[in-house]
CSV table of C-alpha atoms and ligand atoms in Angstrom, one decimal:
chain,number,residue,atom,x,y,z
A,1,MET,CA,7.8,-18.4,4.8
A,2,THR,CA,6.0,-19.5,1.6
A,3,LEU,CA,5.1,-16.6,-0.5
A,4,LEU,CA,2.5,-17.4,-3.0
A,5,GLU,CA,2.5,-16.4,-6.6
A,6,GLN,CA,-0.5,-14.4,-7.1
A,7,PHE,CA,-2.3,-12.5,-9.9
A,8,LEU,CA,0.8,-12.3,-12.0
A,9,LEU,CA,-0.5,-9.5,-14.1
A,10,PRO,CA,1.6,-7.2,-16.1
A,11,PHE,CA,1.4,-4.7,-13.3
A,12,GLY,CA,2.4,-1.1,-14.2
A,13,SER,CA,5.8,-0.5,-15.7
A,14,ALA,CA,4.2,1.8,-18.2
A,15,ASP,CA,5.5,4.6,-16.0
A,16,THR,CA,6.2,7.2,-18.7
A,17,PRO,CA,4.6,6.6,-22.0
A,18,PRO,CA,6.7,7.9,-24.8
A,19,SER,CA,5.7,11.5,-25.5
A,20,ALA,CA,2.0,11.1,-25.0
A,21,GLN,CA,-0.1,13.2,-27.3
A,22,GLN,CA,-1.5,16.5,-26.2
A,23,SER,CA,-5.0,15.4,-25.6
A,24,PRO,CA,-6.4,16.2,-29.0
A,25,SER,CA,-10.1,15.9,-28.2
A,26,THR,CA,-10.4,19.6,-28.2
A,27,GLY,CA,-12.2,20.1,-31.5
A,28,GLY,CA,-15.8,21.0,-32.1
A,29,SER,CA,-16.0,24.1,-29.9
A,30,THR,CA,-17.9,26.8,-31.7
A,31,THR,CA,-15.2,29.4,-31.2
A,32,ALA,CA,-12.2,27.4,-30.0
A,33,ASP,CA,-8.9,28.8,-31.1
A,34,PRO,CA,-6.9,25.8,-32.5
A,35,LYS,CA,-3.6,27.1,-31.4
A,36,ALA,CA,-4.5,27.9,-27.8
A,37,PRO,CA,-5.4,24.6,-26.0
A,38,SER,CA,-3.2,22.1,-24.4
A,39,LEU,CA,-0.7,24.4,-22.9
A,40,PRO,CA,1.3,23.0,-19.9
A,41,PRO,CA,-0.4,23.5,-16.6
A,42,ASN,CA,0.5,26.1,-14.0
A,43,ARG,CA,1.8,28.6,-16.6
A,44,THR,CA,1.9,32.1,-15.2
A,45,GLY,CA,-1.0,34.3,-16.0
A,46,LYS,CA,-3.5,31.5,-15.9
A,47,LYS,CA,-5.7,30.7,-13.0
A,48,HIS,CA,-7.3,27.5,-12.0
A,49,ARG,CA,-11.0,27.8,-11.0
A,50,THR,CA,-13.9,25.4,-10.4
A,51,VAL,CA,-17.4,25.7,-11.7
A,52,ALA,CA,-20.4,23.5,-10.8
A,53,LEU,CA,-22.0,22.1,-13.9
A,54,GLN,CA,-25.0,19.9,-13.5
A,55,GLY,CA,-23.8,19.0,-10.0
A,56,HIS,CA,-20.2,18.2,-11.1
A,57,ALA,CA,-17.4,20.3,-9.8
A,58,VAL,CA,-15.5,20.9,-13.0
A,59,PRO,CA,-12.0,22.6,-13.1
A,60,TRP,CA,-11.4,25.2,-15.6
A,61,LEU,CA,-8.5,27.4,-16.6
A,62,LEU,CA,-8.7,30.9,-17.8
A,63,LYS,CA,-6.3,32.6,-20.2
A,64,ARG,CA,-6.8,36.2,-21.1
A,65,THR,CA,-6.1,36.8,-24.8
A,66,ARG,CA,-6.5,39.4,-27.4
A,67,ARG,CA,-9.2,37.5,-29.2
A,68,LYS,CA,-12.6,39.1,-29.5
A,69,THR,CA,-14.7,36.1,-28.5
A,70,VAL,CA,-14.7,33.6,-25.7
A,71,GLY,CA,-13.3,30.2,-26.8
A,72,MET,CA,-13.6,26.9,-24.9
A,73,SER,CA,-11.9,23.6,-25.4
A,74,ILE,CA,-11.0,20.6,-23.3
A,75,GLY,CA,-7.4,19.9,-22.4
A,76,GLN,CA,-5.6,18.1,-19.5
A,77,GLY,CA,-8.9,17.0,-18.1
A,78,MET,CA,-10.3,20.5,-17.6
A,79,ILE,CA,-12.0,23.3,-19.5
A,80,GLN,CA,-9.6,25.7,-21.1
A,81,VAL,CA,-11.1,29.1,-21.6
A,82,ASN,CA,-9.6,31.9,-23.7
A,83,ALA,CA,-11.3,35.2,-23.2
A,84,PRO,CA,-10.7,38.9,-23.9
A,85,ARG,CA,-9.8,40.9,-20.8
A,86,TRP,CA,-13.0,42.8,-20.7
A,87,VAL,CA,-15.3,39.8,-20.2
A,88,PRO,CA,-16.0,39.4,-16.5
A,89,ILE,CA,-15.7,36.0,-14.8
A,90,SER,CA,-19.4,36.0,-14.1
A,91,ASP,CA,-20.1,36.2,-17.8
A,92,ILE,CA,-17.7,33.4,-18.5
A,93,GLU,CA,-19.3,31.2,-15.9
A,94,TYR,CA,-22.7,32.0,-17.5
A,95,ILE,CA,-21.3,30.8,-20.8
A,96,LEU,CA,-19.9,27.6,-19.2
A,97,GLN,CA,-23.4,26.9,-17.7
A,98,GLU,CA,-25.0,27.5,-21.1
A,99,LYS,CA,-22.6,25.0,-22.7
A,100,SER,CA,-22.5,22.6,-19.8
A,101,LYS,CA,-24.0,19.6,-21.6
A,102,TRP,CA,-21.5,19.9,-24.4
A,103,LEU,CA,-18.6,20.5,-22.1
A,104,LEU,CA,-19.4,17.6,-19.8
A,105,ALA,CA,-19.7,15.3,-22.8
A,106,ARG,CA,-16.3,16.4,-24.1
A,107,LEU,CA,-14.8,16.0,-20.7
A,108,ALA,CA,-16.1,12.5,-20.4
A,109,GLU,CA,-14.7,11.7,-23.8
A,110,TRP,CA,-11.4,13.1,-22.8
A,111,HIS,CA,-11.3,10.9,-19.7
A,112,GLN,CA,-12.2,7.8,-21.6
A,113,SER,CA,-9.9,8.6,-24.5
A,114,GLU,CA,-7.3,5.9,-25.3
A,115,GLN,CA,-4.9,8.7,-26.0
A,116,HIS,CA,-5.2,10.0,-22.5
A,117,ARG,CA,-2.1,8.4,-21.1
A,118,LEU,CA,-0.9,9.2,-17.7
A,119,VAL,CA,2.1,11.5,-17.5
A,120,PRO,CA,3.2,13.0,-14.2
A,121,GLU,CA,2.5,16.6,-15.1
A,122,ARG,CA,-1.1,15.8,-15.8
A,123,GLN,CA,-1.6,13.1,-13.2
A,124,TRP,CA,-0.5,15.3,-10.3
A,125,ALA,CA,-2.3,18.6,-10.9
A,126,HIS,CA,-5.4,20.4,-9.9
A,127,GLY,CA,-8.4,18.8,-11.7
A,128,ALA,CA,-6.6,15.6,-12.4
A,129,SER,CA,-8.5,12.4,-12.0
A,130,LEU,CA,-7.7,8.9,-10.7
A,131,HIS,CA,-9.7,5.9,-9.6
A,132,TYR,CA,-10.7,5.4,-6.0
A,133,LEU,CA,-12.8,2.4,-5.0
A,134,GLY,CA,-13.7,1.8,-8.6
A,135,LYS,CA,-14.9,5.3,-9.5
A,136,PRO,CA,-13.1,8.5,-10.6
A,137,LEU,CA,-12.0,11.0,-8.0
A,138,THR,CA,-10.9,14.5,-8.8
A,139,LEU,CA,-7.9,16.2,-7.2
A,140,MET,CA,-8.5,19.7,-6.0
A,141,ILE,CA,-5.9,22.0,-4.5
A,142,ALA,CA,-7.6,23.7,-1.5
A,143,PRO,CA,-5.1,26.1,0.1
A,144,ALA,CA,-7.6,27.2,2.7
A,145,LEU,CA,-7.8,23.8,4.2
A,146,ARG,CA,-5.7,22.6,7.1
A,147,GLN,CA,-5.8,19.0,6.2
A,148,THR,CA,-6.8,16.8,3.3
A,149,GLN,CA,-10.5,16.3,3.0
A,150,TRP,CA,-12.5,13.8,1.1
A,151,ASP,CA,-15.8,15.0,-0.3
A,152,ASP,CA,-17.8,11.9,-1.0
A,153,PHE,CA,-20.7,13.6,-2.7
A,154,ARG,CA,-18.5,15.5,-5.3
A,155,ARG,CA,-15.9,12.7,-5.2
A,156,GLU,CA,-13.2,15.4,-4.7
A,157,LEU,CA,-10.0,14.9,-2.8
A,158,GLN,CA,-9.3,18.4,-1.5
A,159,LEU,CA,-5.7,18.7,-0.8
A,160,ALA,CA,-4.5,21.2,1.9
A,161,LEU,CA,-1.7,22.5,-0.2
A,162,PRO,CA,-0.6,25.9,-1.4
A,163,ALA,CA,-1.8,27.0,-4.8
A,164,GLU,CA,1.7,26.8,-6.1
A,165,ALA,CA,2.2,23.2,-4.9
A,166,THR,CA,4.7,21.2,-6.9
A,167,MET,CA,3.8,18.0,-8.7
A,168,GLU,CA,5.8,16.0,-6.1
A,169,GLN,CA,3.9,17.6,-3.2
A,170,ILE,CA,0.6,16.7,-4.8
A,171,ARG,CA,1.7,13.2,-5.6
A,172,ASP,CA,3.1,12.5,-2.1
A,173,THR,CA,0.0,13.9,-0.4
A,174,VAL,CA,-2.3,11.8,-2.6
A,175,HIS,CA,-0.1,8.7,-2.1
A,176,ALA,CA,-0.2,9.0,1.7
A,177,TRP,CA,-4.0,9.6,1.7
A,178,LEU,CA,-4.6,6.5,-0.6
A,179,GLN,CA,-2.4,4.3,1.5
A,180,GLY,CA,-4.1,5.4,4.7
A,181,GLN,CA,-7.5,4.7,3.2
A,182,ALA,CA,-6.3,1.3,2.0
A,183,LYS,CA,-5.0,0.4,5.4
A,184,THR,CA,-8.2,1.2,7.2
A,185,LEU,CA,-10.6,-0.1,4.6
A,186,PHE,CA,-8.8,-3.4,3.9
A,187,ALA,CA,-8.4,-4.2,7.6
A,188,THR,CA,-12.2,-3.6,8.1
A,189,ARG,CA,-13.1,-5.8,5.1
A,190,LEU,CA,-10.7,-8.5,6.0
A,191,LYS,CA,-12.0,-8.7,9.6
A,192,ALA,CA,-15.6,-8.7,8.4
A,193,ILE,CA,-15.1,-11.4,5.8
A,194,SER,CA,-13.0,-13.5,8.2
A,195,ASN,CA,-15.6,-13.3,11.0
A,196,GLN,CA,-18.5,-14.0,8.6
A,197,SER,CA,-16.8,-17.0,7.0
A,198,GLY,CA,-15.1,-18.3,10.1
A,199,ARG,CA,-11.7,-18.3,8.4
A,200,ALA,CA,-9.0,-16.9,10.6
A,201,PHE,CA,-5.8,-15.0,9.7
A,202,SER,CA,-3.0,-14.1,12.1
A,203,LYS,CA,-1.8,-10.7,10.8
A,204,PHE,CA,-2.5,-8.2,8.1
A,205,SER,CA,-0.3,-5.6,6.4
A,206,LEU,CA,-0.2,-3.6,3.2
A,207,SER,CA,2.2,-4.5,0.4
A,208,ASN,CA,3.6,-2.7,-2.5
A,209,ALA,CA,4.8,-5.7,-4.5
A,210,ARG,CA,4.8,-5.3,-8.2
A,211,GLY,CA,2.7,-7.9,-10.0
A,212,ARG,CA,1.1,-9.3,-6.9
A,213,TRP,CA,-2.2,-8.2,-5.5
A,214,GLY,CA,-2.1,-10.3,-2.3
A,215,SER,CA,-0.2,-13.0,-0.5
A,216,CYS,CA,-0.7,-15.3,2.4
A,217,THR,CA,1.9,-17.1,4.5
A,218,GLU,CA,1.5,-20.6,6.0
A,219,ASP,CA,1.1,-19.0,9.4
A,220,GLY,CA,-1.8,-16.8,8.1
A,221,HIS,CA,-0.1,-13.5,7.5
A,222,ILE,CA,-2.1,-11.8,4.8
A,223,ARG,CA,-0.7,-9.0,2.7
A,224,LEU,CA,-2.8,-6.9,0.4
A,225,ASN,CA,-1.4,-4.5,-2.3
A,226,TRP,CA,-2.5,-1.0,-1.4
A,227,ARG,CA,-3.1,-0.3,-5.1
A,228,LEU,CA,-6.3,-2.3,-4.8
A,229,ILE,CA,-7.7,0.9,-3.4
A,230,HIS,CA,-8.2,2.0,-7.0
A,231,PHE,CA,-10.7,-0.8,-7.5
A,232,SER,CA,-14.3,-1.4,-6.3
A,233,GLN,CA,-15.1,-3.2,-3.1
A,234,GLU,CA,-16.0,-6.3,-5.1
A,235,VAL,CA,-12.5,-6.6,-6.3
A,236,ILE,CA,-11.0,-5.9,-2.8
A,237,ASP,CA,-13.3,-8.5,-1.3
A,238,TYR,CA,-12.3,-11.1,-3.9
A,239,VAL,CA,-8.6,-10.7,-3.2
A,240,ILE,CA,-9.4,-11.0,0.5
A,241,ALA,CA,-11.4,-14.1,0.0
A,242,HIS,CA,-8.7,-15.5,-2.2
A,243,GLU,CA,-6.0,-15.0,0.4
A,244,LEU,CA,-8.2,-16.3,3.3
A,245,ALA,CA,-8.8,-19.4,1.2
A,246,HIS,CA,-5.0,-19.9,1.1
A,247,THR,CA,-5.1,-20.4,4.9
A,248,TYR,CA,-6.9,-23.6,4.0
A,249,THR,CA,-4.8,-24.7,1.0
A,250,MET,CA,-1.8,-23.2,-0.7
A,251,ASP,CA,-2.6,-24.4,-4.2
A,252,HIS,CA,-5.1,-23.3,-6.8
A,253,SER,CA,-6.9,-26.6,-7.1
A,254,LYS,CA,-10.6,-27.1,-7.5
A,255,SER,CA,-11.0,-27.4,-3.7
A,256,PHE,CA,-9.3,-24.1,-3.3
A,257,TRP,CA,-11.8,-22.4,-5.6
A,258,ASP,CA,-14.7,-24.1,-3.7
A,259,GLU,CA,-13.2,-22.7,-0.6
A,260,VAL,CA,-13.2,-19.2,-2.2
A,261,ALA,CA,-16.8,-19.6,-3.2
A,262,GLU,CA,-17.8,-20.6,0.3
A,263,ILE,CA,-16.1,-17.5,1.7
A,264,LEU,CA,-17.5,-15.2,-1.0
A,265,PRO,CA,-20.2,-16.7,-3.1
A,266,ASN,CA,-20.2,-14.0,-5.8
A,267,TYR,CA,-16.4,-13.8,-6.1
A,268,GLU,CA,-16.4,-14.3,-9.9
A,269,GLU,CA,-17.4,-10.7,-10.5
A,270,GLY,CA,-14.5,-9.1,-8.7
A,271,LYS,CA,-12.2,-11.7,-10.2
A,272,SER,CA,-13.2,-10.8,-13.7
A,273,VAL,CA,-13.0,-7.0,-13.1
A,274,LEU,CA,-9.5,-7.5,-11.9
A,275,ARG,CA,-8.5,-9.7,-14.8
A,276,LYS,CA,-9.8,-7.2,-17.3
A,277,ALA,CA,-8.4,-4.1,-15.5
A,278,ARG,CA,-6.2,-1.8,-17.6
A,279,LEU,CA,-3.2,-1.5,-15.3
A,280,ASP,CA,-1.5,1.0,-17.5
A,281,THR,CA,-4.2,3.5,-16.4
A,282,LEU,CA,-3.3,3.2,-12.7
A,283,PRO,CA,-1.4,6.1,-11.4
A,284,THR,CA,2.3,5.8,-11.0
A,285,PHE,CA,3.8,7.0,-7.8
B,301,ZN,ZN1,-3.6,-17.7,-4.9
């Protein structure tokens, strides 16, 4: 079996960034308490909730404090609210609505922040975000559900897990779901592109190889890395076209790239997205 070198990108290995900062993009709130934000998740006495702000399901965490006013800040990808005990939830939700524009802007900043490095405690928690088919997806713990559900409109992955689910349970559930999606979607795209271009393959499977997005053997067995599920369909299609072209030639000569272009005329776009991808932001499982 000839296994092809492929996409030898510095894939992952940034598993645990050294003591990542405590998401400091919390400033600016009118009444934010500077000492309160950025506590570790799932501390007792705090409750995860979700509020709809301008059509986005936004996770928020309430902490009852002795302070006299309601304070809001952004931390760990969600809104952190500190409020006196006598303020009812409905009033807090009203305040969140009032400040929705500001809060959504801060949240977007938080997600884009270079300092937002993936550490397991934040990556595998209610409200955490990861990329699915090129766009962010939000993880939601949904104890009332019997099985994991994908809400395409809200881009929420609703996990049928108990409220006190551990980080490992969340990670494993997400992992299984993503791999399942990868298997179905890649098989469908591979078949479609193969039929459409008249390039055959003998077998398809998922791979988990570090540093390799895809491979193709001389007898036409195509393997695609399941982590491609984090990328848009253009990227997935490009890797499929690349591997199908290898059933024609094993090298990366000009005629190989001509072959790729015949299979997928606009392959350049997906290729460039993949080349520029920041792999250190991919989740680590
Ligand atoms: Zn190749």
